[in-house]
Tab-separated table of C-alpha atoms and ligand atoms in Angstrom:
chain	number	residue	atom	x	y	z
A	1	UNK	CA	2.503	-14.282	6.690
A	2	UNK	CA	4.563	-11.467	7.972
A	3	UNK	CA	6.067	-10.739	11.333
A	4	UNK	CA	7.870	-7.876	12.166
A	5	UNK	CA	10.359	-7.701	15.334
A	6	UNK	CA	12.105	-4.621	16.570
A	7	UNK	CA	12.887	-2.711	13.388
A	8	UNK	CA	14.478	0.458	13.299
A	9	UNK	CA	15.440	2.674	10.784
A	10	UNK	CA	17.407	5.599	10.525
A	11	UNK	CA	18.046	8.529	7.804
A	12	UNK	CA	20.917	10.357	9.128
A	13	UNK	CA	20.047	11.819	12.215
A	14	UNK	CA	16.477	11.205	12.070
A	15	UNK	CA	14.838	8.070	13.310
A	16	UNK	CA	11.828	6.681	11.333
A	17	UNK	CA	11.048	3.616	12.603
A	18	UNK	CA	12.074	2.965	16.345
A	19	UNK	CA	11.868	-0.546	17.368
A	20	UNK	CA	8.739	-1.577	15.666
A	21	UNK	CA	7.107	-5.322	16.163
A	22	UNK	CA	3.966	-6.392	13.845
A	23	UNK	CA	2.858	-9.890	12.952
A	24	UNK	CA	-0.248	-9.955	9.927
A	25	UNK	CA	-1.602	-13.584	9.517
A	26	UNK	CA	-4.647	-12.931	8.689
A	27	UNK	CA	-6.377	-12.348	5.085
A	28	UNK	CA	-8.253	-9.191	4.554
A	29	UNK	CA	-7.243	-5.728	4.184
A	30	UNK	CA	-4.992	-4.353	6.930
A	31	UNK	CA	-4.786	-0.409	6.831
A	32	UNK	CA	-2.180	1.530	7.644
A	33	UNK	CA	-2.674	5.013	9.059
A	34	UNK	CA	-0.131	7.786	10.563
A	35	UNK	CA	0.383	11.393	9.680
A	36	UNK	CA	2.940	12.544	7.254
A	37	UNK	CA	6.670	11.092	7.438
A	38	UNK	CA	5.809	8.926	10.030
A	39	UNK	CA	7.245	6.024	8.257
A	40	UNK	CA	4.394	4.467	6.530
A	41	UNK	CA	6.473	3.930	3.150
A	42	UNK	CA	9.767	3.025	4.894
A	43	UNK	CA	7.727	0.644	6.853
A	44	UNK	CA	6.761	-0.960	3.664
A	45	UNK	CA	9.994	-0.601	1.172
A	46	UNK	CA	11.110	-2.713	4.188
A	47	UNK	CA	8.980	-5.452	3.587
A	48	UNK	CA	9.913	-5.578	-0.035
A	49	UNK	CA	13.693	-5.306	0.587
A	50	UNK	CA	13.755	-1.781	-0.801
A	51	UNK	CA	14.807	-0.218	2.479
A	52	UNK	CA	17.262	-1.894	4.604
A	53	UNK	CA	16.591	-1.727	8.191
A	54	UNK	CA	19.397	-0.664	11.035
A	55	UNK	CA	18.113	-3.331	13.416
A	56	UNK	CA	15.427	-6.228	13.423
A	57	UNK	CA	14.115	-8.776	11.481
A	58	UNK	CA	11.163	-9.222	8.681
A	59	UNK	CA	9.846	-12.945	8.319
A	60	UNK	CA	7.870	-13.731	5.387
A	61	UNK	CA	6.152	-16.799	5.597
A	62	UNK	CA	8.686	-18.354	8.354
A	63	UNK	CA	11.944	-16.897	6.086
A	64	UNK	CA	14.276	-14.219	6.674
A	65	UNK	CA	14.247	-11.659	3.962
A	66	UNK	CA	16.886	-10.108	3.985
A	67	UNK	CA	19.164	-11.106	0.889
A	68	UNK	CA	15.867	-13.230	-0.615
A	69	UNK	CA	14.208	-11.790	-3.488
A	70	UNK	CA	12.175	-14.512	-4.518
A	71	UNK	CA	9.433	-14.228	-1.815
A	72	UNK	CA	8.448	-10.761	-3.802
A	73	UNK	CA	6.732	-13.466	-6.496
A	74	UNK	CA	4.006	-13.683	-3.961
A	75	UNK	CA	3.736	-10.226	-3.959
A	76	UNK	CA	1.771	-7.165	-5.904
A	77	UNK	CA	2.879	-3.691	-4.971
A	78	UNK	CA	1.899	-0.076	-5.871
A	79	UNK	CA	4.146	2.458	-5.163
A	80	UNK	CA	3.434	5.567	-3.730
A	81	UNK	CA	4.960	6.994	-6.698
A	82	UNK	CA	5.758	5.270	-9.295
A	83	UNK	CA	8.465	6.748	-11.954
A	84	UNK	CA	7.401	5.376	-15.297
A	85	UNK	CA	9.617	6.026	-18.245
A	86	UNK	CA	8.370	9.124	-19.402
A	87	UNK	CA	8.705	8.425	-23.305
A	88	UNK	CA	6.751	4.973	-23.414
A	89	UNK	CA	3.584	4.814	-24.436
A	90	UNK	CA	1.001	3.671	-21.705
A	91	UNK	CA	0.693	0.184	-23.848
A	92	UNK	CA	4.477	-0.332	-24.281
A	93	UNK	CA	4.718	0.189	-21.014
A	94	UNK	CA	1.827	-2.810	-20.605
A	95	UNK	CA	3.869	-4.822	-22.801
A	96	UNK	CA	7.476	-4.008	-21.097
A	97	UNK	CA	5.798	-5.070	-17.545
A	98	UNK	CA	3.899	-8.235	-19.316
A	99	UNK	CA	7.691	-9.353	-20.141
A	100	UNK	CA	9.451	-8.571	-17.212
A	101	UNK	CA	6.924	-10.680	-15.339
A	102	UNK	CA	5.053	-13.578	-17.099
A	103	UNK	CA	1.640	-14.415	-15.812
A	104	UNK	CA	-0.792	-10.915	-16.066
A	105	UNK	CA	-3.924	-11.847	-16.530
A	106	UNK	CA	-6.938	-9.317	-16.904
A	107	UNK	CA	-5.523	-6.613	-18.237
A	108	UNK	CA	-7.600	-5.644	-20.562
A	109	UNK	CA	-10.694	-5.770	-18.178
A	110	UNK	CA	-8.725	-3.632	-16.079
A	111	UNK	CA	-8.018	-1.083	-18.619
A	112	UNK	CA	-11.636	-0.922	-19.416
A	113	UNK	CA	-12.458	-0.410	-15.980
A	114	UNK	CA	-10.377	2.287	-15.696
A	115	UNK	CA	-11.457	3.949	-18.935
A	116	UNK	CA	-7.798	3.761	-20.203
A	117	UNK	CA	-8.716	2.860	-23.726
A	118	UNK	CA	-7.997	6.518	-25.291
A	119	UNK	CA	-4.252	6.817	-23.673
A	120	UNK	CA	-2.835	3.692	-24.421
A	121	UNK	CA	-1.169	5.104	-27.450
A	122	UNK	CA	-0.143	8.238	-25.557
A	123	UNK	CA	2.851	9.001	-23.664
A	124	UNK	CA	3.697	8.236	-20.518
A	125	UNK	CA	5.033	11.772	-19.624
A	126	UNK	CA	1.712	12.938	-20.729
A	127	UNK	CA	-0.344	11.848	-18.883
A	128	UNK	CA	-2.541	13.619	-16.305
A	129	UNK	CA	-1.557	12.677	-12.208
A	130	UNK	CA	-4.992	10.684	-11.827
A	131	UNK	CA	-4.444	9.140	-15.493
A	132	UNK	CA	-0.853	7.842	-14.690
A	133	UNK	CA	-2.263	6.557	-11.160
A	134	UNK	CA	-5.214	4.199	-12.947
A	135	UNK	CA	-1.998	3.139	-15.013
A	136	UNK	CA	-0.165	2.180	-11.950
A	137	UNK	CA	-3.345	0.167	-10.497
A	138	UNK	CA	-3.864	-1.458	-13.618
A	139	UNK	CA	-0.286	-3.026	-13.375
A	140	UNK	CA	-0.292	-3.797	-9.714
A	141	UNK	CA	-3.932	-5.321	-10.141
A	142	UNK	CA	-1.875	-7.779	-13.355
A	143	UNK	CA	-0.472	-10.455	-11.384
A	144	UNK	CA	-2.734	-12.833	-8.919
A	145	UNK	CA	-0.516	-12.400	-5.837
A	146	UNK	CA	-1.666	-13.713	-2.169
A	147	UNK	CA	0.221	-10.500	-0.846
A	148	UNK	CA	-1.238	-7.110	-2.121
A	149	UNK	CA	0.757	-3.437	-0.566
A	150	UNK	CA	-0.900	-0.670	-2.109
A	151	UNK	CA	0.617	2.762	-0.822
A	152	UNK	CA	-1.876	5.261	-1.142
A	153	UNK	CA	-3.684	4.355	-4.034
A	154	UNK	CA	-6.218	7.021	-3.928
A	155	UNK	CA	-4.211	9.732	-4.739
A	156	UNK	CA	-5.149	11.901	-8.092
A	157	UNK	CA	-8.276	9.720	-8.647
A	158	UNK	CA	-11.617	10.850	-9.627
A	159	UNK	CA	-14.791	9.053	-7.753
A	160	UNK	CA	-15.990	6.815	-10.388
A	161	UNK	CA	-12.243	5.638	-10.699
A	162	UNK	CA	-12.251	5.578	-6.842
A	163	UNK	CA	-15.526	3.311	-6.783
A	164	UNK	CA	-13.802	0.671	-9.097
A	165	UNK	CA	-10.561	0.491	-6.864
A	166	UNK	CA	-12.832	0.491	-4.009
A	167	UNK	CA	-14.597	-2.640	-5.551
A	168	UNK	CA	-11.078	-4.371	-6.672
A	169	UNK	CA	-9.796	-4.589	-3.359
A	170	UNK	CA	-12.829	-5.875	-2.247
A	171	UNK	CA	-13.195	-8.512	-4.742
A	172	UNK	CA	-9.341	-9.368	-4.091
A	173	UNK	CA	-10.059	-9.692	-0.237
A	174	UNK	CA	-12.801	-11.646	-1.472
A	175	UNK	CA	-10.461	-14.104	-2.896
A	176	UNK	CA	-8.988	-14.927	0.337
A	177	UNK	CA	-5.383	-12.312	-0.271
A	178	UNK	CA	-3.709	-10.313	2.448
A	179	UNK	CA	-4.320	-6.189	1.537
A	180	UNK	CA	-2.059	-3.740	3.175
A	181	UNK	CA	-3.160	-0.407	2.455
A	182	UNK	CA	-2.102	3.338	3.376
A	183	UNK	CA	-4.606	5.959	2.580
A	184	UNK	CA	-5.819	9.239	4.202
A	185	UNK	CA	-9.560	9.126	2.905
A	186	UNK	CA	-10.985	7.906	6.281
A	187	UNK	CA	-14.392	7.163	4.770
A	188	UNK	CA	-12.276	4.117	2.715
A	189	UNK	CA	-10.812	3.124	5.578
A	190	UNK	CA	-14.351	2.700	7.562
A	191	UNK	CA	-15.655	1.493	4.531
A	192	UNK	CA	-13.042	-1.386	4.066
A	193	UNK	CA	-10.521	-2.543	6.942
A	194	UNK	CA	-11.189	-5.613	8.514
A	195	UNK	CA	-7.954	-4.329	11.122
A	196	UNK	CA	-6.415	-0.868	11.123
A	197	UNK	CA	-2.233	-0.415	12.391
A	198	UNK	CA	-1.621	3.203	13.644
A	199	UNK	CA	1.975	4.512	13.517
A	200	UNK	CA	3.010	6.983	15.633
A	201	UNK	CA	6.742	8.439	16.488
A	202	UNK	CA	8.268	4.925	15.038
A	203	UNK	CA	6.207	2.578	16.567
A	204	UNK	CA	3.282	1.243	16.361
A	205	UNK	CA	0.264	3.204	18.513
A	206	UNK	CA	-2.632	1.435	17.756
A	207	UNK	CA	-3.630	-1.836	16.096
A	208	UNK	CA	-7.218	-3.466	15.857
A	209	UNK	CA	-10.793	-2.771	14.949
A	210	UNK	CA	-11.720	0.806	14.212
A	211	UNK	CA	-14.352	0.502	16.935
A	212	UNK	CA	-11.584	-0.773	19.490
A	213	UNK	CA	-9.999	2.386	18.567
A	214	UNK	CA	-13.332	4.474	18.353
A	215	UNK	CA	-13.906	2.991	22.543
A	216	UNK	CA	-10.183	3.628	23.555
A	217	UNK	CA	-10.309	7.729	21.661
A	218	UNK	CA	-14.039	8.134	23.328
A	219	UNK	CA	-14.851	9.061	19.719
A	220	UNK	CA	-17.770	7.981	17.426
A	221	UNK	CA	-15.626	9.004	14.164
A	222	UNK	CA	-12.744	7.858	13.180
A	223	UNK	CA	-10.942	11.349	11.797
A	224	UNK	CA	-11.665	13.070	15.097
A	225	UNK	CA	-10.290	9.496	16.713
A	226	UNK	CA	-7.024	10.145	15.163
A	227	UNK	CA	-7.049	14.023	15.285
A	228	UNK	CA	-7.258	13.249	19.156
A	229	UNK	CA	-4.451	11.039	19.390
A	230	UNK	CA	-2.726	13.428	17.178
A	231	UNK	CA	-3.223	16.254	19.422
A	232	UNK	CA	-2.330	14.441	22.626
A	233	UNK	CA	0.522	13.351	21.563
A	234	UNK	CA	1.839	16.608	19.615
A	235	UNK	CA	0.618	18.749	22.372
B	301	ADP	N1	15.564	7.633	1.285
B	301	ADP	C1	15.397	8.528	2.252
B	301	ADP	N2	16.396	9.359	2.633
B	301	ADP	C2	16.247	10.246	3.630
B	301	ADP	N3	15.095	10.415	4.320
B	301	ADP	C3	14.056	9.634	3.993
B	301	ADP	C4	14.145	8.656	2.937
B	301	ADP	N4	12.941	8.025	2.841
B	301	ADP	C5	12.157	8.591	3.789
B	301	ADP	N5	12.800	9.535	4.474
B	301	ADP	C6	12.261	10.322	5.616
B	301	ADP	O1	11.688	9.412	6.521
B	301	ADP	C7	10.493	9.933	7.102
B	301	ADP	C8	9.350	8.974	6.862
B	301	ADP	O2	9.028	8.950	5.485
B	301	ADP	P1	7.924	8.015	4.862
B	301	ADP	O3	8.198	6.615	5.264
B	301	ADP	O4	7.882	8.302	3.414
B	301	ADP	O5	6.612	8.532	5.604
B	301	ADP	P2	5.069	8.357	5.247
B	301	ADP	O6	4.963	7.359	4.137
B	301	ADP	O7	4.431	7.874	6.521
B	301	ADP	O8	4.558	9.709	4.887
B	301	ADP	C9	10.307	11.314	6.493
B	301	ADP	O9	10.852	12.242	7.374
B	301	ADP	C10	11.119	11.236	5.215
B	301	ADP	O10	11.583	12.499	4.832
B	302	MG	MG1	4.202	7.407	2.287
């Protein structure tokens, strides 16, 4: 679906991604892990365009896409952080997404799984961080895309609201889509990734099974795992 080939990317001086190669073909949820600023959001704003690399290519299904926009159909993406108009009202905003992009379907069984009911007539700039974060999941979870990039999703939510995202990827996977997902809460990541990419200093460190990774570390747990290669490497 995606393949990856020597990408690099620069911000002034500093260089973010450093010749970085990754192919996903397979369904099920691919994780993405790597400490702070290591390039886990430029690595996917790349994918959808958003970021323009120095050097390399990104295929998407056999295409080039650089200058192509309409291969982002095929995907749904949640943003890291998403900068809703702060004077809409949660269901205008509903309604503003519902005609940019024809096709939502379940959205009101999403906003009753996230318990949304109450705010929809409040505004947007209102909202509390974990409120405005079941917002953006209930628009990324609108469209019935075979591509899903969710950029740490977790953050702000409560547990029950963390048990139903937990159980929408899973029932998405289910369906036979492609997840690519960055999060820090490790017990999600043992819980759900079928394959887990590691980025370290612009490259990629690591990619398989989390026990492959568990047997290379000489660790039974996955945060000490990474805290070790961490450590090593920042020693
Ligand atoms: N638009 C930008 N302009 C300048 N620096 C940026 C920009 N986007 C990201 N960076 C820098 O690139 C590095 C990687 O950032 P990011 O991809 O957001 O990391 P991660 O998502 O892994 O935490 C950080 O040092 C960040 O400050
Ligand atoms: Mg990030």
């Amino acid at each position: 679906m995606i393949v990856i080939k020597d990408l690099h990317k620069k911000f002034g001086k500093v260089t973010v991604l450093d010749g970085l190669n990754l192919t996903f073909e397979d369904k099920g949820i691919h994780t993405i892990l790597g400490p702070n600023g290591s390039g886990k959001t430029t690595l996917i704003k790349s994918i959808l365009g958003m970021v323009i690399p120095n050097q390399g290519s990104i295929e998407f299904n056999g295409k080039q896409i650089l200058g192509e926009w309409e291969y982002r159909n095929q995907i749904s993406y949640l943003p890291q952080i998403a900068y809703f108009p702060q004077n809409l009202k949660v269901k205008e905003l509903f309604q503003m997404i519902n005609d940019l992009r024809p096709g939502s379907k379940n959205e009101a069984k999403l906003i009753s799984l996230f318990q949304l009911e109450p705010y929809l007539d409040k505004k947007l700039g209102n909202l509390s961080g974990g409120t405005a974060q079941k917002v953006n999941i209930v628009i990324t979870f609108m469209f019935d895309s075979p591509l899903i990039i969710l950029d740490e999703p977790t953050v702000g939510l409560d547990p029950v609201a963390l048990i139903r995202l937990k159980q929408l990827i899973i029932e998405e996977k289910e369906k036979g889509k492609t997840i690519l997902i960055t999060t820090h809460i490790m017990s999600l990541v043992e819980e759900i990734s079928d394959n887990i990419i590691f980025i370290l200093e612009g490259k990629i460190y690591f990619e398989g099974k989390i026990d492959s990774l568990k047997e290379q570390t000489k660790q039974s747990n996955l945060e000490k795992a990474i805290a070790n290669i961490l450590e090593e490497t920042y020693a």
